[in-house]
Short mmCIF file of C-alpha atoms and ligand atoms in Angstrom, two decimals:
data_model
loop_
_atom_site.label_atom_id
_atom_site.label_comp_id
_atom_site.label_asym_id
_atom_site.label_seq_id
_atom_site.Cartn_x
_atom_site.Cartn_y
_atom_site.Cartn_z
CA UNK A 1 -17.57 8.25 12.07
CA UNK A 2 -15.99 5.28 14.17
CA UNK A 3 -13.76 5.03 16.28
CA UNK A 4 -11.38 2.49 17.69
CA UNK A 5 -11.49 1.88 21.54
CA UNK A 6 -7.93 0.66 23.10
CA UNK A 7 -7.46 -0.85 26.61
CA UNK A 8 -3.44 -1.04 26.82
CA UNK A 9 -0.96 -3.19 28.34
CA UNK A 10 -2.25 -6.58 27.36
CA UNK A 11 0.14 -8.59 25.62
CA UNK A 12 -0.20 -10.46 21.91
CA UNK A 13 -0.17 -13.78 22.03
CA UNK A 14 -1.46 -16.58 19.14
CA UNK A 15 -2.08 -16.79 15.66
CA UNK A 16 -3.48 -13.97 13.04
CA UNK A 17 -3.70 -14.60 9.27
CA UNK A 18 -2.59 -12.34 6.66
CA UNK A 19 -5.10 -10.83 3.97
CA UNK A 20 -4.32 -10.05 0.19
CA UNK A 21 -1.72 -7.32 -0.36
CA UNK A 22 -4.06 -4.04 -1.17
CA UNK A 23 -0.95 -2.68 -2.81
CA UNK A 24 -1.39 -5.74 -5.06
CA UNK A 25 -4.67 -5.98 -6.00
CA UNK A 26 -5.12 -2.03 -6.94
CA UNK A 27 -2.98 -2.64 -10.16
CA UNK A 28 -4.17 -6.19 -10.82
CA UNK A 29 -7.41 -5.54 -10.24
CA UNK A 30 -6.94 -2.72 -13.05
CA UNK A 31 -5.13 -4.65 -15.20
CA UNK A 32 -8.47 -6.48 -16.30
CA UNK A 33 -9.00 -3.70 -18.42
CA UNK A 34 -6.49 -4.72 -20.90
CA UNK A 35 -7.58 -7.92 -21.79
CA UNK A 36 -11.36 -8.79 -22.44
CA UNK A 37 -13.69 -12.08 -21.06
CA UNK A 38 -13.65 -12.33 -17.44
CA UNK A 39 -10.56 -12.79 -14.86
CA UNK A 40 -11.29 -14.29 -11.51
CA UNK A 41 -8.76 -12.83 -8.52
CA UNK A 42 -8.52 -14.80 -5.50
CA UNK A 43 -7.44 -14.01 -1.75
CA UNK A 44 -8.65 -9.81 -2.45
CA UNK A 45 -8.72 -8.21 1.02
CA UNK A 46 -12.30 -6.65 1.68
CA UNK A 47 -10.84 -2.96 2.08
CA UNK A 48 -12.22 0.62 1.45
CA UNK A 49 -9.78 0.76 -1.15
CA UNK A 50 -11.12 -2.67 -2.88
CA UNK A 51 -14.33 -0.94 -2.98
CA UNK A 52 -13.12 2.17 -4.71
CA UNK A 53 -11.66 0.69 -7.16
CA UNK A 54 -14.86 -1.98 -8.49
CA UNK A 55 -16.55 1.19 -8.22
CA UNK A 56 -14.41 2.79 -10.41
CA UNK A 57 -14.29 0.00 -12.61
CA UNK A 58 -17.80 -0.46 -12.81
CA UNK A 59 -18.40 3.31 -13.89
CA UNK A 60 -15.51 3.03 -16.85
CA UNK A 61 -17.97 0.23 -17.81
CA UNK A 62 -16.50 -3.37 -16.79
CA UNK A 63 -18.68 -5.84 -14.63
CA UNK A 64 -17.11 -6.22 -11.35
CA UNK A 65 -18.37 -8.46 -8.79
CA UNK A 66 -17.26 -9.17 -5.51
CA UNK A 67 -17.58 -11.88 -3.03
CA UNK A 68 -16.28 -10.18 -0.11
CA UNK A 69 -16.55 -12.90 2.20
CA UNK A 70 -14.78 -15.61 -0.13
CA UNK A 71 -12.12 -12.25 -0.89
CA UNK A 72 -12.99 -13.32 -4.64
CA UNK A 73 -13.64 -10.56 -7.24
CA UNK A 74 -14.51 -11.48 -10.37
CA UNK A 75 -14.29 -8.76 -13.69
CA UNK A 76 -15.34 -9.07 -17.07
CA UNK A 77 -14.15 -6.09 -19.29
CA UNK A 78 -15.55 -7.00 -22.64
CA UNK A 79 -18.18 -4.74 -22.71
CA UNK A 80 -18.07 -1.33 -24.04
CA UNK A 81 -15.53 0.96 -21.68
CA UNK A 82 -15.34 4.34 -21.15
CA UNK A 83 -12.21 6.23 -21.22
CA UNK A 84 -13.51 8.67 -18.45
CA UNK A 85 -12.48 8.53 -14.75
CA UNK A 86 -14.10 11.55 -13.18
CA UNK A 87 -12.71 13.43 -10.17
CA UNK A 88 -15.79 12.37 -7.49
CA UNK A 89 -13.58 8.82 -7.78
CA UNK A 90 -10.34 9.36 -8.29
CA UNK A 91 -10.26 11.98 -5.37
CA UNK A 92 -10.95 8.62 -3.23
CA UNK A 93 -8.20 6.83 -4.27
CA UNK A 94 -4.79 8.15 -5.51
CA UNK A 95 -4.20 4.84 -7.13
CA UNK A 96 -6.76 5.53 -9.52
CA UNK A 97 -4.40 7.20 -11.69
CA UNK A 98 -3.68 3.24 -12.46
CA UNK A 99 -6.19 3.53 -15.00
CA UNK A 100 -4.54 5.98 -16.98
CA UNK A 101 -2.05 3.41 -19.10
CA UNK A 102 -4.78 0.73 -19.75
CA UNK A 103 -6.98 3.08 -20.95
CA UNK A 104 -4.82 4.78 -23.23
CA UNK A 105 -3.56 1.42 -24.05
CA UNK A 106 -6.92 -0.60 -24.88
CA UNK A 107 -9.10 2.58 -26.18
CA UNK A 108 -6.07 4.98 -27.35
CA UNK A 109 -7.83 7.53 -25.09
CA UNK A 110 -8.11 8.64 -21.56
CA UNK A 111 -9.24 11.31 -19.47
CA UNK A 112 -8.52 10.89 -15.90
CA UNK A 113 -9.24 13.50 -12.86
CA UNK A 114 -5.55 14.30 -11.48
CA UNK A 115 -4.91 12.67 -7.95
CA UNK A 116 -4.01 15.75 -6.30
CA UNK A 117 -1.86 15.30 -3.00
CA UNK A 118 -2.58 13.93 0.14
CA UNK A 119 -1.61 14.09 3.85
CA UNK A 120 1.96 13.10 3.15
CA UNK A 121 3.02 14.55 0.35
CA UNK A 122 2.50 16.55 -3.17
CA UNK A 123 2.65 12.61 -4.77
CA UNK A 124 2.70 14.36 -8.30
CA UNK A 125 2.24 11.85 -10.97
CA UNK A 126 4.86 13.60 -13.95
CA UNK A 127 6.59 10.64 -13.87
CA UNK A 128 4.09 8.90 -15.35
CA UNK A 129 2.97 11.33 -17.83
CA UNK A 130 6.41 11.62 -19.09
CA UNK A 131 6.83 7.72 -19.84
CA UNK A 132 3.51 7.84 -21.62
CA UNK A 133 4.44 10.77 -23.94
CA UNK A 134 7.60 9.00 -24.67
CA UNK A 135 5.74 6.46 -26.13
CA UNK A 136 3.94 8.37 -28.09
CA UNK A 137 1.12 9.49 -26.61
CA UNK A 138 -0.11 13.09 -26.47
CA UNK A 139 -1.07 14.81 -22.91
CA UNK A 140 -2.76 17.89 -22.11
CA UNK A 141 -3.62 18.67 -18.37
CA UNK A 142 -6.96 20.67 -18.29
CA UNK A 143 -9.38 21.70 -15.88
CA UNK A 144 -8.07 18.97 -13.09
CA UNK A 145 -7.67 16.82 -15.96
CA UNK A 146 -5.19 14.71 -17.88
CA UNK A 147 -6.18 14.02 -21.31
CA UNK A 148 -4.26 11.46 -23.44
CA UNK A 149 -4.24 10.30 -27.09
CA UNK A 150 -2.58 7.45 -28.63
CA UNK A 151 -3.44 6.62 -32.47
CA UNK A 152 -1.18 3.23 -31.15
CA UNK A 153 1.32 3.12 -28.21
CA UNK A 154 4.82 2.10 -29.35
CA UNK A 155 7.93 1.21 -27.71
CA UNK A 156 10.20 3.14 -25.79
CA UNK A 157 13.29 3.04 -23.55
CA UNK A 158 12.50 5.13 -20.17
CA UNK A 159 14.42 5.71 -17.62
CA UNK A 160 12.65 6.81 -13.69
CA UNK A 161 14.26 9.61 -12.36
CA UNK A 162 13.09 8.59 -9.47
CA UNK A 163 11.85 5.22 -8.51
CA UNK A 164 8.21 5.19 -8.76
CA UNK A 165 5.88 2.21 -7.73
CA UNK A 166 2.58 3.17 -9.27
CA UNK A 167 4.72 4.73 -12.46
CA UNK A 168 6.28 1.32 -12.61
CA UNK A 169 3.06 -0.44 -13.04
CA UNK A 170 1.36 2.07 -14.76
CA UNK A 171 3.78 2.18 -17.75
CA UNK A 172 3.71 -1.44 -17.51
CA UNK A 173 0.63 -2.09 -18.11
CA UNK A 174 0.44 0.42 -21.21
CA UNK A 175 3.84 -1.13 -22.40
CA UNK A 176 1.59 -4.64 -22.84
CA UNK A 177 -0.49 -3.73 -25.89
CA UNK A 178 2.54 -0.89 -27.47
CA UNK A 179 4.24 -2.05 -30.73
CA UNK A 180 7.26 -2.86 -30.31
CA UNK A 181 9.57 -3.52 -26.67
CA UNK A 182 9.59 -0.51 -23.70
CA UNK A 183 12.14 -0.53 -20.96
CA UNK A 184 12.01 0.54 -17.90
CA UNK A 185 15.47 1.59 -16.33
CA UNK A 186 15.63 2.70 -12.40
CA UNK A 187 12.16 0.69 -12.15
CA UNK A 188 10.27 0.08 -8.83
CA UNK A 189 10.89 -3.46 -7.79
CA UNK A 190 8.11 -3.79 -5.08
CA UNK A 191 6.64 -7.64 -4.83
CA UNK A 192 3.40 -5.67 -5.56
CA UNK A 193 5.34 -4.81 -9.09
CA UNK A 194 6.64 -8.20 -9.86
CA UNK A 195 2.92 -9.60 -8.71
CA UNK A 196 1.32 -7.18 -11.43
CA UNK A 197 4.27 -8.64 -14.08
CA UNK A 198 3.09 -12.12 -13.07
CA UNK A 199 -0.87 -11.29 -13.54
CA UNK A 200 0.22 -10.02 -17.00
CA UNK A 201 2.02 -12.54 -17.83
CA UNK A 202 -0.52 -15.11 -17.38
CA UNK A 203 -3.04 -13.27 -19.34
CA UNK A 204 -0.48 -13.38 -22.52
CA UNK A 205 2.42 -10.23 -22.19
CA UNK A 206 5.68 -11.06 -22.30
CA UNK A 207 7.50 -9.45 -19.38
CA UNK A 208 10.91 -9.76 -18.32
CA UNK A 209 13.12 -8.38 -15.42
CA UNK A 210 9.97 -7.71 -12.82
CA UNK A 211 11.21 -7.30 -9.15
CA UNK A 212 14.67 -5.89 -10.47
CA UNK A 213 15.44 -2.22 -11.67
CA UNK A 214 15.32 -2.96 -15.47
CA UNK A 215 11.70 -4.01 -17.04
CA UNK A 216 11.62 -5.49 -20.23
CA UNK A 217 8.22 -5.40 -21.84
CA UNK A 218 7.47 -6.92 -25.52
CA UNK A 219 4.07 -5.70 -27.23
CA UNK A 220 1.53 -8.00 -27.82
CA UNK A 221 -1.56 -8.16 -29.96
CA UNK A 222 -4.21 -9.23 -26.89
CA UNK A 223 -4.26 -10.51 -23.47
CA UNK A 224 -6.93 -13.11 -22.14
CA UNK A 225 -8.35 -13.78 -19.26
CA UNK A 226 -6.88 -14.85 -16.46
CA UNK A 227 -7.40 -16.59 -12.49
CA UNK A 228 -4.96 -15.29 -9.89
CA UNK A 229 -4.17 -15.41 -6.08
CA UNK A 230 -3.36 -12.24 -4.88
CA UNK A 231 -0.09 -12.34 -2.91
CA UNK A 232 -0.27 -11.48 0.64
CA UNK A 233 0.48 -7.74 2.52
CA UNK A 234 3.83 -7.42 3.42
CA UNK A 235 2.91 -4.42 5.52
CA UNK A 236 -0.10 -5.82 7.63
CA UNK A 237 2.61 -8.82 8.02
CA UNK A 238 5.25 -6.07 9.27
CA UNK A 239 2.02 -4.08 11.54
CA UNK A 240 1.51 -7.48 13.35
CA UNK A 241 5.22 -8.30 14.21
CA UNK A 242 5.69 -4.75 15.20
CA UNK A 243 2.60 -4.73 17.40
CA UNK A 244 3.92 -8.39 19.10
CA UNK A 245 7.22 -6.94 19.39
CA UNK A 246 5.72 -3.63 21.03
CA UNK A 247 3.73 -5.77 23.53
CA UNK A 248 6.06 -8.28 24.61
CA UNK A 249 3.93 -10.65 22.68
CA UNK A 250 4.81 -14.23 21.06
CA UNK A 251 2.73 -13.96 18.09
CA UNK A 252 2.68 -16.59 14.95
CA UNK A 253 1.88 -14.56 11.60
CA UNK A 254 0.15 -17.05 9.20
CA UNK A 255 -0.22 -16.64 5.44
CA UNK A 256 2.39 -14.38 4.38
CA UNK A 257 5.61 -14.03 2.15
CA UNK A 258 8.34 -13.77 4.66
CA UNK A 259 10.56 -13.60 1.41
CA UNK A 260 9.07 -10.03 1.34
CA UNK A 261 9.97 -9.01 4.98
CA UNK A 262 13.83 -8.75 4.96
CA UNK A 263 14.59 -5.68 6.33
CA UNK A 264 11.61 -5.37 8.85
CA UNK A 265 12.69 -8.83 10.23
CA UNK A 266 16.63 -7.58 9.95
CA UNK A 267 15.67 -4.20 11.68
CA UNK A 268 12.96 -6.09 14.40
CA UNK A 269 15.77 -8.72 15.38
CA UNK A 270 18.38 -5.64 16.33
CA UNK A 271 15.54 -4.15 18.92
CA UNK A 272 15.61 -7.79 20.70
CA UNK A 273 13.28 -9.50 19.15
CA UNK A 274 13.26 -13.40 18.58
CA UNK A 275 12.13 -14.04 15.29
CA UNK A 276 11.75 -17.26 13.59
CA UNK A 277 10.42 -17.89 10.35
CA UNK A 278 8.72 -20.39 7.92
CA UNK A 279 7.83 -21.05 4.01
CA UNK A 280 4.37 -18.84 4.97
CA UNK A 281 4.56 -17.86 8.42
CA UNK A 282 6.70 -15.51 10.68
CA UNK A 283 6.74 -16.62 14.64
CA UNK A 284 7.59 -12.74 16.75
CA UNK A 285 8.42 -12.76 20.06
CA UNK A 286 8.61 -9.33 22.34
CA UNK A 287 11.83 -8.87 23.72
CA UNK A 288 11.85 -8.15 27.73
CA UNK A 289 13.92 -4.89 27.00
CA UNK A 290 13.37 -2.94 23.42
CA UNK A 291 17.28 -1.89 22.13
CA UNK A 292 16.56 1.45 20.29
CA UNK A 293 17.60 0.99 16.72
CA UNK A 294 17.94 3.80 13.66
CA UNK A 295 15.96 3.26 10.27
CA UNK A 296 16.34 4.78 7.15
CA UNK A 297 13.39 4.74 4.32
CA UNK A 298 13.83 3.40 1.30
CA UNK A 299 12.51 1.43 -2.42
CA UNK A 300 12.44 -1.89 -1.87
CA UNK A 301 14.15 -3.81 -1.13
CA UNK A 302 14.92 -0.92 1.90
CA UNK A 303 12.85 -0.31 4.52
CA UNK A 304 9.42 0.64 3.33
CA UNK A 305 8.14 4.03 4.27
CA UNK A 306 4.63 2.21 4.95
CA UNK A 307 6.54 0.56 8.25
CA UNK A 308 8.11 3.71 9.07
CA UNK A 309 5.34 4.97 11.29
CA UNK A 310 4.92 1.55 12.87
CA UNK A 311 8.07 1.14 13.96
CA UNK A 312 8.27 4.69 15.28
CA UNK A 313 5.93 3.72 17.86
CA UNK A 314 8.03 0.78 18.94
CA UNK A 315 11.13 3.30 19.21
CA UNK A 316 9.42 5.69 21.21
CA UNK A 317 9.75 3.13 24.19
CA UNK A 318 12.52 1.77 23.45
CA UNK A 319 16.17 2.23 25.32
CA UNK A 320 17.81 5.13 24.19
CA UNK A 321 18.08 7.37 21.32
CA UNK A 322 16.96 6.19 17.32
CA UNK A 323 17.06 8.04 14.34
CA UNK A 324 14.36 7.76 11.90
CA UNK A 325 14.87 9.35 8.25
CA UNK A 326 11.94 9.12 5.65
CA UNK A 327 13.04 9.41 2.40
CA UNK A 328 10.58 8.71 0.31
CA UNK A 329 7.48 11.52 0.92
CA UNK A 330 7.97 15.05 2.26
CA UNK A 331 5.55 14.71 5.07
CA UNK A 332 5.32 11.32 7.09
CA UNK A 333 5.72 12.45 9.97
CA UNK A 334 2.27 13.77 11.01
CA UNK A 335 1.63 11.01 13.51
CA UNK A 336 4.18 12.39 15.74
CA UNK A 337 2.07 15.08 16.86
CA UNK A 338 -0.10 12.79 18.03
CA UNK A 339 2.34 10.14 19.27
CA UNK A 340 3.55 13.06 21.43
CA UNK A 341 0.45 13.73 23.41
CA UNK A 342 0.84 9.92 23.88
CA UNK A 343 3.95 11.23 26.06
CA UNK A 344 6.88 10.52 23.44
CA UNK A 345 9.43 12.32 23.21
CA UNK A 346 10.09 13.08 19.26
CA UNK A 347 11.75 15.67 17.51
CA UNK A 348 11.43 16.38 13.79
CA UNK A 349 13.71 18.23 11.62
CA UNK A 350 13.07 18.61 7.97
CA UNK A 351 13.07 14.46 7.06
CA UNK A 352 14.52 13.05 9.82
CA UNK A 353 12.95 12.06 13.63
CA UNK A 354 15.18 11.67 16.77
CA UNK A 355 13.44 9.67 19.04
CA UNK A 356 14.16 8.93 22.97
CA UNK A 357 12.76 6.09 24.21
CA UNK A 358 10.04 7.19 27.35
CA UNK A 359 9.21 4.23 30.03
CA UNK A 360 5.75 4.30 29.22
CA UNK A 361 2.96 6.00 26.84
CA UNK A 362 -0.71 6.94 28.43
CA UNK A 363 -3.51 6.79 26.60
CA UNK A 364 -5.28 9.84 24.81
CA UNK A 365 -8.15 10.38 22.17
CA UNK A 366 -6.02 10.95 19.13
CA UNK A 367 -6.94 11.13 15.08
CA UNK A 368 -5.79 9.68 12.42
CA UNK A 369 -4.51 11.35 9.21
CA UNK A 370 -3.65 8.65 6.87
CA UNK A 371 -3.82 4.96 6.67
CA UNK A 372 -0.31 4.23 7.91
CA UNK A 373 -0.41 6.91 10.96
CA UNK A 374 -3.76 5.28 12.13
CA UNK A 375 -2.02 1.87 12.44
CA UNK A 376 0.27 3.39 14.41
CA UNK A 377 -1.89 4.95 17.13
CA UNK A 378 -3.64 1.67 17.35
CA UNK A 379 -0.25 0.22 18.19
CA UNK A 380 0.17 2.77 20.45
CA UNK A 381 -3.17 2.47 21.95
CA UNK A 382 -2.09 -1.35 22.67
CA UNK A 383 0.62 -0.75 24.88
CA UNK A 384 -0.47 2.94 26.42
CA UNK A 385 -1.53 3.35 30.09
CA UNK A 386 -5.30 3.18 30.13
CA UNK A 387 -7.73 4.12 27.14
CA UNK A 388 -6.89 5.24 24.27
CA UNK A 389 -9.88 6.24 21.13
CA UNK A 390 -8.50 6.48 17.44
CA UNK A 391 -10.86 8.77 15.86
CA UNK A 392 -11.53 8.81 11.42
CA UNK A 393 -10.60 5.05 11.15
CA UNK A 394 -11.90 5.20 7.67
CA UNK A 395 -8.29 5.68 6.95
CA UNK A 396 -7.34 2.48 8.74
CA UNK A 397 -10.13 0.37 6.63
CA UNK A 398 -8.86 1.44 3.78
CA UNK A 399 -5.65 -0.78 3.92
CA UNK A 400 -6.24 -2.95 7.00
CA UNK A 401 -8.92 -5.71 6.45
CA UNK A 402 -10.90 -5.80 10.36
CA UNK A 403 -7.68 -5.03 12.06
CA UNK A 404 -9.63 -4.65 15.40
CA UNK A 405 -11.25 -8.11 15.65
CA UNK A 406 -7.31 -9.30 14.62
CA UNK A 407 -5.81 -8.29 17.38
CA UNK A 408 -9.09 -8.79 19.53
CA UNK A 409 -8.27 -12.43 18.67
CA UNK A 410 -4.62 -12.28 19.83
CA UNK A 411 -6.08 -10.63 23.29
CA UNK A 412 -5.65 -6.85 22.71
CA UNK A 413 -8.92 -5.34 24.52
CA UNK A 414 -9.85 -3.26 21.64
CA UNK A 415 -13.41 -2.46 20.06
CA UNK A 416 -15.05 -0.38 17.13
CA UNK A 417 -17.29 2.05 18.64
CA UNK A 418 -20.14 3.03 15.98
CA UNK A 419 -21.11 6.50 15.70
CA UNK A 420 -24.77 7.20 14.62
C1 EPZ B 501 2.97 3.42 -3.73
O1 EPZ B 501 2.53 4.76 -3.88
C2 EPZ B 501 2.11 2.83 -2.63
N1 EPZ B 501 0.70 2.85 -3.04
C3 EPZ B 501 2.30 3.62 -1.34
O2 EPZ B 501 1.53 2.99 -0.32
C4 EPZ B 501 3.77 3.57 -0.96
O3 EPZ B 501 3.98 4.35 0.20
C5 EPZ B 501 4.62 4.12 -2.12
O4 EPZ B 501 4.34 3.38 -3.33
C6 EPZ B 501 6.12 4.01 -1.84
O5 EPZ B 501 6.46 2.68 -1.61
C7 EPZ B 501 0.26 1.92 -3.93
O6 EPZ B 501 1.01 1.07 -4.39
C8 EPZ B 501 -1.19 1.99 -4.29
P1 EPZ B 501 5.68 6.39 -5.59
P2 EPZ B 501 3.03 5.63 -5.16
O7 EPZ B 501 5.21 6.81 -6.92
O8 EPZ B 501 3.26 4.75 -6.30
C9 EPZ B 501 7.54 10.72 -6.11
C10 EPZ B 501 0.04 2.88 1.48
O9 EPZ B 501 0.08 3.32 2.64
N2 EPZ B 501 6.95 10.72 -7.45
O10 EPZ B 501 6.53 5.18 -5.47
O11 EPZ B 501 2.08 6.77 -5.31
C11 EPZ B 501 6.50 10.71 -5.01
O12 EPZ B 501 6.05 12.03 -4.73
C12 EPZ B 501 0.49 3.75 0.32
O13 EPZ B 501 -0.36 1.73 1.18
C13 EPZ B 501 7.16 11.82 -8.28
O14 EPZ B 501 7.81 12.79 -7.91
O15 EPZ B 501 4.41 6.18 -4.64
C14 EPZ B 501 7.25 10.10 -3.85
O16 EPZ B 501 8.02 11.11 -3.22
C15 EPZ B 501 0.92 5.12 0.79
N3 EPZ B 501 6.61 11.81 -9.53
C16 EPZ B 501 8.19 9.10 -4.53
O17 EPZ B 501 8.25 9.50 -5.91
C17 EPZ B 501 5.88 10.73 -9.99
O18 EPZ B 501 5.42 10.78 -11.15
C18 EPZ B 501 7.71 7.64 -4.49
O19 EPZ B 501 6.36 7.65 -4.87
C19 EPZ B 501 5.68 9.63 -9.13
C20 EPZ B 501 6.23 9.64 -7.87
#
């Protein structure tokens, strides 16, 4: 397995570009189910997760192809689909549950391997399974399985209990081809949400109310193919202004949605940063003493759990106590351990983390657990004393697109090490 190799305590300085939001182009890519012919998405990150997901794609029977170095990905679903998505994918990739609505939707059948949990959290998926019963389809859950019939999808009015992303998009996407208009009250409104409402909209639905709380979706008889730009990562944005913030860096972040950043910008100005932005670029400068500064997870447009590991790495050499409350999954906080044999100085209770800021962190092997906590310990790497090796950075290539040769290009002295 590889490993990432981090010299710290060289700071960031010049310009990265941001790659396609995965968060984005899971659903969207998905969405080409619905419809058939051949859609064309533009600006697709090359990512571990990308790669699931074509794979997946390409078993239920569509023809995927992917030009990862032109991050182009072209699918044609008109061929004959299956309505099968067995466990040996799905356990890859939560997000394959995504399949579940289109399928039902397009074949009126689906049998999809449940997700299971994951490092940070039970991530049960009733939420979705309840929308789709209430409009009308039937679900059994057997042998790992969920198992839904629809003679025809129709309309409903559903209300979230609580706000779900992939729900959101999920009953979205079914919602398309349903007779009749579905709701969605206490909806996610995520720019990854909105993004899938726009996709859908171009091949033919008629969505209304994306990127608020109520979701509006009108039945239609067909969708058609479509060509779409896949909208950038708001969270490899917010890594990179963290990491030039962390390193007392002047870093210019080109190709993103700064529209899309509010609270990380809001939250990175009160810790000292100078931040200045434009129509597709965010300038971050590191600020000579880091203010400590509390943060509370929440939907967007809060502060999104995916930063909340990030910027606990920032805090832990900051000045002074912060206060970091996740809100969103029952067990983020597993890069702590690590962070601490780092030499910060972190305690957790239940969902929330004090944190008092140390003068320095030293380098350590450490591991990674999940996507978001390996980001972090390469952030920490970048500012520890001496080396520091991330070991299982699978997890980090599943979200970040060559992360190391990014910040070997602002001047971080970092390398992949290749095992075997
Ligand atoms: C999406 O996951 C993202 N993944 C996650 O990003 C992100 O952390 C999360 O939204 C929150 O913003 C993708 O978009 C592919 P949720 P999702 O359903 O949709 C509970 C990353 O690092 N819940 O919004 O799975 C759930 O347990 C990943 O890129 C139910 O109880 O998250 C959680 O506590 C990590 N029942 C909360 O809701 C349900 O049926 C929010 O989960 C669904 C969710």
């Amino acid at each position: 397995m590889d490993r990432i190799r981090i010299e710290g305590g060289r700071p960031l300085k010049g310009v990265v570009e941001i790659s396609g939001a995965k968060n984005a182009a899971l659903p969207i890519l998905i969405s080409s189910l619905l419809g058939t012919g051949c859609n064309v998405y533009r600006n697709v990150p090359d990512l571990r997760d990308i790669h699931s997901t074509l794979d997946l794609l390409n078993h239920l029977g569509a023809d995927c192809r992917l030009n990862a170095a032109a991050h182009e990905v072209t699918i044609c679903a008109d061929g004959l689909i299956h309505p099968e998505a067995p466990y040996d994918l799905v356990r890859k990739m939560r997000a394959s549950i995504l399949v579940l609505g289109p399928l039902v939707a397009r074949l009126k059948t689906a049998r999809v391997s449940l997700p299971g949990g994951c490092a940070i959290g039970a991530r049960p998926i009733n939420l979705h399974l309840k929308g789709l019963s209430e409009m009308g389809a039937r679900i059994e859950l057997q042998h790992g399985y969920v198992e839904a019939k629809a003679d025809h999808l129709k309309g409903a009015d559903i209300y979230f209990d609580l706000v779900t992303v992939t729900g959101t998009e999920n009953l979205m996407m079914a919602a398309t081809l349903a007779d009749g208009t579905t709701v969605l009250r206490n909806a996610a409104r995520e720019p990854e949400v909105s993004a899938l409402a726009d996709t859908l909209n171009a091949m033919g639905a008629r969505i209304e109310g994306a990127g608020t709380s109520v979701i509006t979706i009108h039945g239609v008889e067909s969708l058609h193919p479509v060509k779409f730009r896949i909208i950038p990562d708001r969270i490899e944005t917010g890594t990179f202004m963290v990491a030039a913030a962390l390193t007392r860096g002047d870093v210019e972040i080109v190709g993103c949605e700064p529209g899309h950043l509010d609270a990380i910008i809001h939250k990175l100005r009160l810790t000292g940063a100078r931040i200045d932005t434009g129509p597709d670029r965010v300038r971050v400068i590191g600020p000579e003493t880091i203010h400590s500064v509390d943060i509370k997870t929440l939907p967007y447009p809060g502060f999104p759990t995916d930063m909340q590991a990030q910027f606990m790495v920032l805090m832990s050499v900051a000045q002074g106590l912060s206060l970091i409350s996740e809100t969103i999954f029952e067990n983020r906080f597993i890069h702590v351990s690590e962070l601490r044999r780092m030499g910060a100085d972190i305690t957790v209770s239940g969902n929330a983390a004090l944190i008092k800021g140390v003068p320095k962190l030293s380098g350590a092997p450490v591991m990674a657990s999940d996507l978001r906590a390996s980001a972090c310990l390469v952030l920490a790497g970048l500012i520890a004393e001496g080396v520091t090796e991330v070991q299982r950075v699978y997890h980090l290539d599943r979200g970040y697109e060559a992360m190391e040769k990014k910040f070997q290009a602002l001047g971080a002295a970092i390398e992949r090490v290749r095992d075997g």
